XYZ file of C-alpha atoms in Angstrom:
594
model
C -83.989 -22.146 28.267
C -83.923 -18.862 26.063
C -80.317 -19.998 24.957
C -81.705 -23.453 23.925
C -84.867 -21.722 22.245
C -82.560 -19.275 20.349
C -80.036 -22.001 19.194
C -82.988 -24.142 18.059
C -84.400 -21.289 16.017
C -80.816 -20.782 14.613
C -80.530 -24.475 13.462
C -83.832 -24.617 12.088
C -83.369 -21.380 9.973
C -80.025 -22.799 8.758
C -81.625 -25.905 7.568
C -84.276 -23.918 5.693
C -81.665 -21.608 4.356
C -79.625 -24.573 3.138
C -82.494 -26.732 1.456
C -84.167 -23.628 0.336
C -87.733 -24.915 1.502
C -88.753 -21.325 1.521
C -87.092 -18.156 -0.344
C -84.376 -16.893 2.006
C -86.262 -13.533 2.520
C -89.377 -15.448 3.625
C -87.397 -17.595 5.986
C -85.813 -14.614 7.631
C -89.065 -12.810 8.025
C -90.467 -16.136 9.606
C -87.546 -16.054 12.198
C -88.360 -12.665 13.153
C -92.077 -13.691 13.669
C -91.071 -16.589 15.876
C -88.829 -14.686 17.919
C -91.618 -12.285 18.802
C -93.984 -15.195 19.547
C -91.567 -16.741 21.884
C -90.811 -13.503 23.445
C -87.151 -13.733 22.813
C -87.479 -10.161 21.310
C -90.249 -7.427 21.998
C -92.546 -6.561 18.975
C -90.704 -3.442 18.678
C -87.272 -5.252 18.489
C -88.938 -7.822 16.034
C -89.479 -5.053 13.413
C -86.706 -2.807 14.270
C -84.757 -4.250 11.022
C -87.152 -2.201 8.813
C -85.969 0.997 10.513
C -82.253 0.085 10.764
C -79.745 2.387 9.156
C -78.363 -0.605 7.236
C -81.746 -1.660 5.639
C -82.718 1.974 4.473
C -79.201 2.672 3.297
C -79.180 -0.543 1.158
C -82.625 0.519 -0.314
C -81.407 3.843 -1.098
C -78.267 2.522 -2.878
C -80.405 0.153 -4.888
C -82.224 3.240 -6.291
C -79.085 5.294 -6.826
C -77.684 2.240 -8.715
C -80.910 2.416 -10.865
C -80.258 6.023 -11.581
C -76.881 5.296 -12.838
C -77.941 2.256 -14.921
C -81.075 4.076 -16.568
C -78.828 7.043 -17.653
C -76.125 4.835 -19.235
C -73.300 6.160 -17.178
C -71.726 2.725 -17.205
C -72.058 2.361 -21.033
C -69.830 5.296 -21.364
C -66.849 3.143 -20.437
C -67.774 0.188 -22.678
C -65.579 1.628 -25.345
C -62.694 1.497 -23.155
C -63.209 -2.040 -22.548
C -63.555 -2.852 -26.121
C -60.479 -0.702 -27.139
C -57.924 -1.684 -24.482
C -58.995 -5.378 -24.023
C -56.356 -6.625 -26.309
C -56.245 -9.826 -27.879
C -55.851 -12.234 -24.853
C -58.164 -13.416 -22.035
C -55.402 -12.295 -19.339
C -55.229 -8.698 -20.741
C -59.065 -8.578 -20.938
C -59.299 -9.590 -17.238
C -56.850 -6.894 -16.263
C -58.622 -4.111 -18.201
C -61.987 -5.511 -16.993
C -60.925 -5.504 -13.500
C -59.551 -1.962 -13.488
C -62.723 -0.759 -14.944
C -65.272 -2.961 -13.307
C -63.744 -3.122 -9.675
C -63.871 0.601 -8.927
C -67.465 0.894 -10.317
C -68.518 -1.926 -7.980
C -67.086 -0.073 -5.154
C -70.035 2.447 -5.411
C -72.631 0.707 -7.457
C -74.576 -2.509 -6.672
C -72.570 -5.407 -8.135
C -75.415 -7.319 -9.626
C -76.459 -4.248 -11.701
C -72.732 -3.971 -12.867
C -72.598 -7.502 -13.968
C -76.025 -7.241 -15.665
C -74.667 -4.283 -17.724
C -71.150 -5.816 -18.443
C -72.301 -9.337 -19.354
C -73.415 -8.412 -22.945
C -70.407 -6.015 -23.163
C -68.040 -8.935 -22.500
C -69.949 -11.291 -24.695
C -69.594 -8.970 -27.590
C -65.988 -8.515 -26.977
C -65.583 -12.478 -26.759
C -67.160 -12.797 -30.316
C -65.105 -10.060 -31.686
C -61.783 -11.837 -30.280
C -62.940 -15.557 -30.927
C -62.445 -16.214 -27.256
C -64.939 -18.341 -25.329
C -67.190 -16.379 -22.766
C -66.439 -19.192 -20.360
C -62.906 -17.747 -19.959
C -64.042 -14.309 -18.851
C -67.587 -14.536 -17.077
C -66.345 -16.079 -13.762
C -63.540 -13.461 -13.695
C -66.260 -10.735 -14.262
C -68.297 -11.870 -11.241
C -65.091 -12.110 -9.061
C -63.832 -8.752 -9.850
C -67.147 -7.203 -8.933
C -67.113 -9.207 -5.529
C -63.619 -7.965 -4.949
C -64.584 -4.292 -6.021
C -67.562 -4.494 -3.492
C -65.103 -4.712 -0.721
C -63.357 -1.394 -1.474
C -65.901 0.697 0.302
C -68.740 0.486 2.798
C -71.480 0.971 0.235
C -70.086 -1.623 -2.202
C -72.227 -4.460 -0.933
C -75.378 -4.820 1.416
C -73.277 -7.075 3.651
C -70.818 -4.210 4.507
C -73.685 -2.022 5.349
C -75.375 -4.660 7.532
C -71.814 -5.539 9.224
C -71.662 -1.716 10.020
C -75.113 -1.834 11.427
C -74.147 -4.899 13.688
C -70.943 -3.114 14.783
C -72.989 -0.131 15.702
C -75.575 -2.183 17.703
C -72.623 -3.969 19.580
C -71.289 -0.456 20.672
C -68.313 -0.229 18.334
C -69.939 2.333 15.890
C -70.717 2.362 12.285
C -68.033 2.170 9.681
C -66.839 5.226 7.761
C -67.042 5.095 4.045
C -63.460 4.118 3.458
C -62.586 2.557 6.682
C -61.411 -0.709 5.258
C -60.437 0.464 1.759
C -56.763 -0.011 2.320
C -57.475 -3.784 3.047
C -60.001 -3.925 0.140
C -57.332 -2.489 -2.406
C -54.765 -5.006 -1.333
C -57.176 -8.083 -1.515
C -58.524 -6.516 -4.899
C -55.009 -6.467 -6.484
C -54.089 -9.922 -5.187
C -57.360 -11.304 -6.559
C -56.988 -9.553 -9.901
C -53.367 -10.743 -10.453
C -54.542 -14.251 -9.581
C -57.241 -14.197 -12.080
C -55.159 -12.844 -14.774
C -52.618 -15.640 -14.523
C -54.870 -18.625 -13.566
C -58.330 -18.036 -14.924
C -57.406 -18.529 -18.607
C -55.601 -21.751 -17.789
C -58.057 -23.258 -15.334
C -61.317 -22.460 -17.074
C -62.440 -24.784 -19.952
C -64.081 -23.442 -23.040
C -67.703 -24.449 -22.080
C -69.138 -22.183 -24.744
C -67.390 -22.663 -28.267
C -65.233 -19.643 -29.089
C -65.680 -19.870 -32.768
C -69.465 -20.099 -33.111
C -71.548 -16.910 -33.141
C -74.626 -18.892 -33.861
C -76.883 -19.571 -30.877
C -78.372 -22.622 -32.486
C -75.069 -24.267 -32.418
C -74.415 -23.413 -28.753
C -77.769 -24.743 -27.888
C -77.649 -27.785 -30.234
C -81.153 -27.109 -31.632
C -80.717 -28.823 -34.947
C -82.947 -31.636 -33.915
C -85.445 -29.653 -32.131
C -86.366 -27.019 -34.689
C -87.797 -27.915 -38.187
C -90.311 -27.030 -40.799
C -93.567 -28.964 -41.378
C -95.580 -28.712 -44.584
C -99.299 -29.130 -44.504
C -100.510 -31.863 -46.906
C -103.852 -32.120 -48.917
C -105.166 -34.775 -46.557
C -104.173 -32.975 -43.283
C -106.795 -32.355 -40.743
C -105.198 -28.999 -40.089
C -106.628 -27.580 -43.347
C -109.067 -24.584 -42.717
C -108.540 -24.710 -39.034
C -106.696 -21.982 -37.039
C -103.736 -22.870 -35.009
C -105.929 -22.063 -31.974
C -108.621 -24.413 -33.089
C -106.295 -27.150 -33.918
C -104.879 -27.161 -30.334
C -101.509 -28.780 -31.696
C -99.295 -26.629 -29.423
C -101.046 -27.938 -26.318
C -101.494 -31.508 -27.313
C -97.990 -32.252 -28.817
C -95.939 -29.990 -26.823
C -94.521 -27.984 -29.643
C -94.110 -24.224 -30.465
C -95.134 -22.555 -33.721
C -92.475 -20.015 -34.416
C -93.474 -18.801 -37.800
C -96.231 -19.377 -40.373
C -95.278 -19.224 -44.126
C -98.241 -18.893 -46.582
C -97.456 -18.427 -50.338
C -93.850 -17.232 -49.542
C -95.191 -14.679 -46.967
C -93.807 -14.937 -43.539
C -96.271 -14.395 -40.769
C -94.816 -13.790 -37.209
C -96.552 -14.072 -33.711
C -99.421 -13.514 -33.182
C -100.967 -15.809 -35.838
C -103.034 -18.032 -33.724
C -106.177 -17.089 -35.649
C -105.025 -17.464 -39.067
C -106.559 -20.299 -41.083
C -104.219 -22.897 -42.364
C -104.158 -23.984 -46.077
C -102.638 -26.774 -48.039
C -99.070 -26.047 -48.668
C -98.494 -23.902 -45.586
C -95.210 -24.272 -43.879
C -95.012 -24.143 -40.082
C -91.600 -23.442 -38.425
C -91.894 -25.443 -35.123
C -89.821 -26.300 -32.069
C -90.407 -29.714 -30.472
C -88.784 -32.923 -29.541
C -88.379 -35.683 -32.450
C -90.987 -37.693 -30.603
C -93.607 -34.869 -30.791
C -92.845 -34.103 -34.476
C -93.185 -37.795 -35.557
C -96.584 -37.921 -33.585
C -97.897 -34.907 -35.182
C -96.856 -36.160 -38.662
C -98.809 -39.374 -37.955
C -101.936 -37.894 -36.735
C -102.347 -34.525 -38.584
C -101.152 -35.346 -42.114
C -97.988 -33.036 -42.239
C -94.627 -33.774 -43.816
C -91.182 -32.870 -42.146
C -88.615 -31.078 -43.998
C -85.547 -32.976 -42.856
C -83.048 -30.728 -44.553
C -84.117 -27.555 -42.630
C -81.217 -25.889 -40.810
C -81.958 -23.623 -37.871
C -78.924 -21.444 -38.339
C -80.375 -20.386 -41.666
C -83.367 -18.987 -39.643
C -80.947 -17.284 -37.242
C -79.084 -15.641 -40.113
C -82.297 -14.599 -41.912
C -83.717 -13.135 -38.691
C -80.875 -10.665 -38.471
C -82.641 -8.683 -41.274
C -86.167 -9.572 -40.482
C -88.738 -8.470 -37.992
C -88.025 -11.499 -35.773
C -84.961 -12.087 -33.579
C -83.325 -14.601 -31.389
C -81.486 -13.704 -28.155
C -80.794 -14.965 -24.718
C -82.477 -13.822 -21.670
C -81.505 -14.292 -18.245
C -83.843 -14.687 -15.191
C -82.928 -12.150 -12.519
C -82.930 -12.861 -8.850
C -85.873 -10.538 -8.028
C -88.018 -11.864 -10.778
C -91.511 -12.887 -10.025
C -91.196 -15.689 -12.640
C -89.103 -17.733 -10.329
C -90.844 -21.008 -9.099
C -93.473 -20.743 -11.891
C -93.547 -22.820 -15.078
C -93.675 -21.329 -18.686
C -97.157 -22.585 -19.127
C -98.438 -21.278 -15.827
C -96.970 -17.838 -16.548
C -98.573 -17.864 -20.123
C -95.139 -16.665 -21.135
C -95.797 -16.587 -24.916
C -98.912 -14.301 -24.341
C -97.217 -12.223 -21.637
C -94.123 -11.412 -23.610
C -95.233 -12.312 -27.072
C -92.231 -14.500 -27.391
C -91.398 -18.210 -27.553
C -88.859 -20.062 -25.630
C -86.715 -22.460 -27.672
C -84.401 -23.821 -24.961
C -83.205 -23.285 -21.304
C -79.575 -23.372 -20.181
C -79.208 -23.899 -16.506
C -75.398 -24.058 -16.060
C -74.105 -27.112 -18.060
C -77.475 -28.475 -18.435
C -79.529 -27.861 -21.684
C -83.316 -28.304 -21.493
C -85.141 -28.368 -25.017
C -88.086 -30.683 -24.256
C -91.305 -30.048 -22.133
C -90.270 -26.703 -21.636
C -93.882 -25.687 -20.547
C -93.463 -27.798 -17.628
C -90.002 -26.416 -16.442
C -90.080 -24.470 -13.173
C -88.080 -21.308 -13.650
C -85.047 -20.626 -11.294
C -82.831 -17.540 -10.699
C -79.919 -17.612 -13.253
C -81.729 -19.567 -16.014
C -80.802 -18.553 -19.468
C -83.794 -18.572 -21.786
C -83.207 -18.744 -25.591
C -86.089 -16.677 -26.957
C -87.521 -15.939 -30.668
C -89.766 -12.972 -30.660
C -90.649 -9.882 -32.747
C -87.957 -7.123 -32.374
C -90.560 -4.903 -30.744
C -90.987 -7.637 -27.938
C -87.322 -7.388 -27.145
C -87.599 -3.621 -26.483
C -90.427 -4.482 -23.908
C -88.231 -7.190 -22.387
C -85.298 -4.965 -22.016
C -87.377 -2.466 -19.871
C -88.736 -5.262 -17.466
C -86.966 -5.849 -14.202
C -87.756 -9.727 -14.458
C -85.484 -10.579 -17.175
C -82.209 -9.306 -18.675
C -81.750 -9.545 -22.321
C -78.113 -10.317 -22.984
C -77.318 -7.880 -25.641
C -76.125 -4.227 -25.267
C -79.101 -1.788 -24.699
C -79.459 0.704 -27.459
C -78.626 4.126 -26.219
C -81.738 5.434 -27.503
C -83.521 3.523 -24.673
C -81.510 5.293 -21.967
C -81.641 8.745 -20.577
C -78.117 9.604 -21.729
C -78.688 13.349 -21.539
C -78.942 12.746 -17.814
C -75.741 10.876 -17.462
C -73.602 13.564 -16.013
C -76.275 14.548 -13.615
C -76.605 11.111 -12.288
C -72.877 10.878 -11.918
C -72.833 14.291 -10.232
C -75.304 12.951 -7.754
C -73.444 9.778 -6.927
C -70.365 11.677 -6.456
C -72.128 14.123 -3.946
C -73.442 11.331 -1.917
C -69.899 9.873 -1.696
C -68.215 13.153 -0.879
C -70.620 14.296 1.712
C -70.391 10.825 3.536
C -66.610 10.692 3.027
C -66.073 14.155 4.719
C -68.482 13.264 7.523
C -70.706 16.155 6.697
C -73.764 13.847 6.929
C -74.182 10.338 7.664
C -74.265 7.872 4.466
C -77.991 7.102 5.366
C -79.014 10.853 5.002
C -76.786 11.609 1.894
C -78.176 8.639 0.076
C -81.663 9.558 0.620
C -80.886 12.955 -0.557
C -79.348 11.496 -3.689
C -82.655 9.261 -4.264
C -84.862 12.616 -4.150
C -82.395 14.406 -6.494
C -82.602 11.489 -9.068
C -86.184 11.690 -9.223
C -86.310 15.575 -9.229
C -83.796 15.882 -11.949
C -85.460 13.149 -14.155
C -82.750 10.509 -14.018
C -85.515 8.315 -12.571
C -89.217 8.425 -12.820
C -91.100 8.138 -9.544
C -92.552 4.828 -10.325
C -89.172 3.447 -11.203
C -87.692 3.776 -7.753
C -89.984 0.866 -6.424
C -88.915 -1.395 -9.169
C -85.300 -0.655 -8.529
C -85.329 -2.000 -4.982
C -84.287 -5.516 -4.243
C -87.090 -6.188 -1.958
C -85.938 -9.703 -1.275
C -82.839 -8.317 0.177
C -84.670 -5.558 2.264
C -86.787 -8.194 3.855
C -84.027 -10.560 4.379
C -81.967 -7.807 6.308
C -85.170 -6.733 8.249
C -85.697 -10.485 9.274
C -82.243 -11.195 10.241
C -81.428 -8.110 12.331
C -83.849 -9.274 15.146
C -82.030 -12.722 15.257
C -78.872 -10.870 16.357
C -80.723 -8.990 18.956
C -82.204 -12.343 20.305
C -78.828 -13.646 20.560
C -77.742 -10.845 22.634
C -80.874 -10.761 24.769
C -80.830 -14.528 25.433
C -77.111 -14.783 26.181
C -76.689 -16.988 23.357
C -73.758 -14.986 21.945
C -71.958 -15.129 25.234
C -72.361 -18.613 25.804
C -71.120 -19.584 22.050
C -68.146 -17.375 22.670
C -67.232 -18.880 26.206
C -67.462 -22.337 24.440
C -65.100 -21.176 21.618
C -62.819 -19.607 24.019
C -62.482 -22.840 26.068
C -62.048 -24.847 22.760
C -59.386 -22.529 20.989
C -58.383 -20.217 23.592
C -54.780 -21.570 23.534
C -54.493 -20.296 19.842
C -52.759 -17.132 19.086
C -54.829 -14.101 17.990
C -53.763 -14.787 14.256
C -55.083 -18.287 14.093
C -58.298 -17.297 15.976
C -58.938 -14.502 13.414
C -58.145 -17.304 10.733
C -60.453 -19.753 12.240
C -63.368 -17.140 12.258
C -62.551 -16.318 8.600
C -62.669 -19.773 7.493
C -65.990 -20.690 9.356
C -67.636 -17.571 7.950
C -66.339 -18.262 4.469
C -67.766 -21.752 4.450
C -71.174 -20.523 6.096
C -71.424 -18.047 3.207
C -71.065 -20.769 0.458
C -74.195 -22.488 1.806
C -76.150 -19.645 3.372
C -76.624 -15.935 2.393
C -73.532 -13.571 3.314
C -75.912 -11.476 5.283
C -77.043 -14.289 7.408
C -73.236 -15.212 7.958
C -72.587 -11.595 9.227
C -75.394 -11.496 11.653
C -74.613 -14.912 13.223
C -70.786 -14.470 13.424
C -69.885 -11.038 14.236
C -71.541 -10.890 17.615
C -69.725 -14.253 18.532
C -66.327 -13.099 17.164
C -66.691 -9.796 19.135
C -67.329 -11.855 22.435
C -64.378 -13.970 21.746
C -62.152 -10.933 21.276
C -63.276 -9.386 24.295
C -62.767 -12.392 26.331
C -59.175 -12.734 25.170
C -58.455 -8.946 25.389
C -58.092 -8.897 21.527
C -59.100 -6.175 19.041
C -62.842 -6.637 18.422
C -62.742 -4.467 15.090
C -59.982 -6.839 13.619
C -62.574 -9.796 14.211
C -65.514 -7.636 12.776
C -63.452 -6.952 9.522
C -62.486 -10.614 9.267
C -66.009 -11.783 9.369
C -66.963 -9.074 6.958
C -64.321 -9.880 4.276
C -65.048 -13.541 4.656
C -68.754 -13.131 4.108
C -68.481 -11.221 0.986
C -65.470 -13.035 -0.796
C -67.350 -15.994 -1.927
C -65.846 -17.704 -4.799
C -66.154 -21.512 -4.261
C -69.686 -22.074 -5.829
C -72.202 -20.628 -8.055
C -74.727 -20.184 -5.340
C -72.438 -18.566 -2.762
C -73.021 -15.212 -4.333
C -75.706 -13.817 -6.662
C -73.146 -12.585 -9.294
C -71.852 -15.980 -9.424
C -75.339 -17.382 -10.069
C -75.864 -14.661 -12.924
C -72.935 -15.856 -14.925
C -73.383 -19.670 -14.181
C -75.609 -20.304 -17.191
C -74.299 -17.620 -19.758
C -70.906 -19.247 -19.383
C -72.262 -22.698 -19.746
C -70.269 -23.611 -16.539
C -70.121 -26.703 -14.483
C -70.188 -26.508 -10.640
C -66.679 -27.841 -10.725
C -65.485 -24.712 -12.650
C -66.133 -22.489 -9.543
C -64.385 -24.952 -7.189
C -61.477 -25.284 -9.581
C -60.859 -21.422 -9.852
C -62.395 -20.384 -6.612
C -60.816 -22.891 -4.134
C -57.239 -21.707 -4.371
C -58.590 -17.984 -4.367
C -60.440 -18.724 -1.148
C -57.376 -20.526 0.369
C -55.226 -17.390 -0.644
C -57.646 -15.110 1.191
C -57.998 -17.602 4.148
C -54.430 -17.244 5.062
C -53.615 -13.604 3.651
C -56.541 -11.643 4.857
C -56.295 -12.473 8.615
C -52.584 -11.619 8.152
C -53.174 -8.134 6.602
C -55.896 -7.377 9.127
C -53.331 -8.156 11.990
C -50.681 -6.004 10.208
C -53.034 -3.121 9.429
C -55.402 -2.900 12.346
C -53.590 -4.820 14.959
C -54.655 -7.553 17.475
């Protein structure tokens, strides 16, 4: 009965993960609660994930990554990327990999992608290369770099915690670095050779104007107020035209004077010009009902070029995975009032949305084209909800603390590497030093933590305990031994790698580790094989996710900025996945033995 209950809970949780009926962290937390209610784990075991070494270490690493980010340490290497990037996409991928990969081994890879996205885009504009050629490789090299050390990803730390729970001890900081270096080199060489050939130019290489990339020529225009217009002597707020006609007023021109937002309370006069964003249908409707004339020859690109010297600017803003905006509409969020900015269009992978933006539900990875006063973008750069895709001004960073932050990170690594203290203790010491030295302000440490990941880990860990307590792990292992016990150790290892890799593409990589490592260990024990080899196979398979834009968060982050189609990830990622499915188990067998 306990086995049946546990398997039922696992199946239901998998369905929720796949169809995203609830956020992944809430699903995981719900699993922990259900396990407690069904007495498959004790209340203490049910909340043990919050006190688990892996959970606390992941939390500390998020904060340490924020200290590096806030002090501009990574920006120091941008000149190397710009200088040595060369003129070809292949050379840029090589240089990018050699710089970004080692950084991702010690810094959260979502933070690394967030910083390098605008740097890579700037390089592409200089060299007239489409960003579509480089953003998937950027994501992939951070994934590969994360497998160089224990602290490279939260998945590695969770796998280490599961290993300890099963009696095989925690991983050392560089326990699988040898394997990680080999897979990193193989992956980087593959990307250098094949990415420029397999990836299409989804974003035009020659255009620097966002208006052309978003095809806004039919959606942004000027309206002139005629003498018989009902808008005369009304304020924009009183007229209600933005609500009624689904348009956004971007600028008001009165007697050649340009007024930027906020201007809702300014009274309109005959001859005033409104720069608006809206569909052709909405513009024709407002023309008929309100007595305005449309300037048919207006070119949005003129506005974009003018704004380079004005108080207004246009830029792309990426919705981050921990954003509280996700799931809400722009209208519900009162986005214009909250950020003093207007969304002109939304890119979601290959899809472009330019109509009825107020009713669009925001998703992680959405790319918003925004027009706002320059001061508003300074505020947007400091929020943890959104990422402005332009290089941050060094003045907004604590660059005088850069070497202090770098020294703290190096200290954390060395203390853990020489086993002076566990990584949990050294990382927490690093967090305290980041605050004491001023690299981070006390309030910033809470915003730095990816709480969705913390709750996901804390909710999943009791599931592993329930599998052990109920005998589910042993039952599944015996079933698999009966099914494939005739296979050699290498092919069993390969099977676990393949299954875990496919699970990761549709579930979270953390969920795959929790479910698969205990089963893999039981199978290894039953067949007198090396359990650590199976643990490493599952760990690498769970993190090396290249097949879809949803399999890994950095893939989702580059999906919209690169204008990619889902098939682009399959095209470049399928062969890389197959290469590692065959090669990684073989390397594990040679390095660690079976």
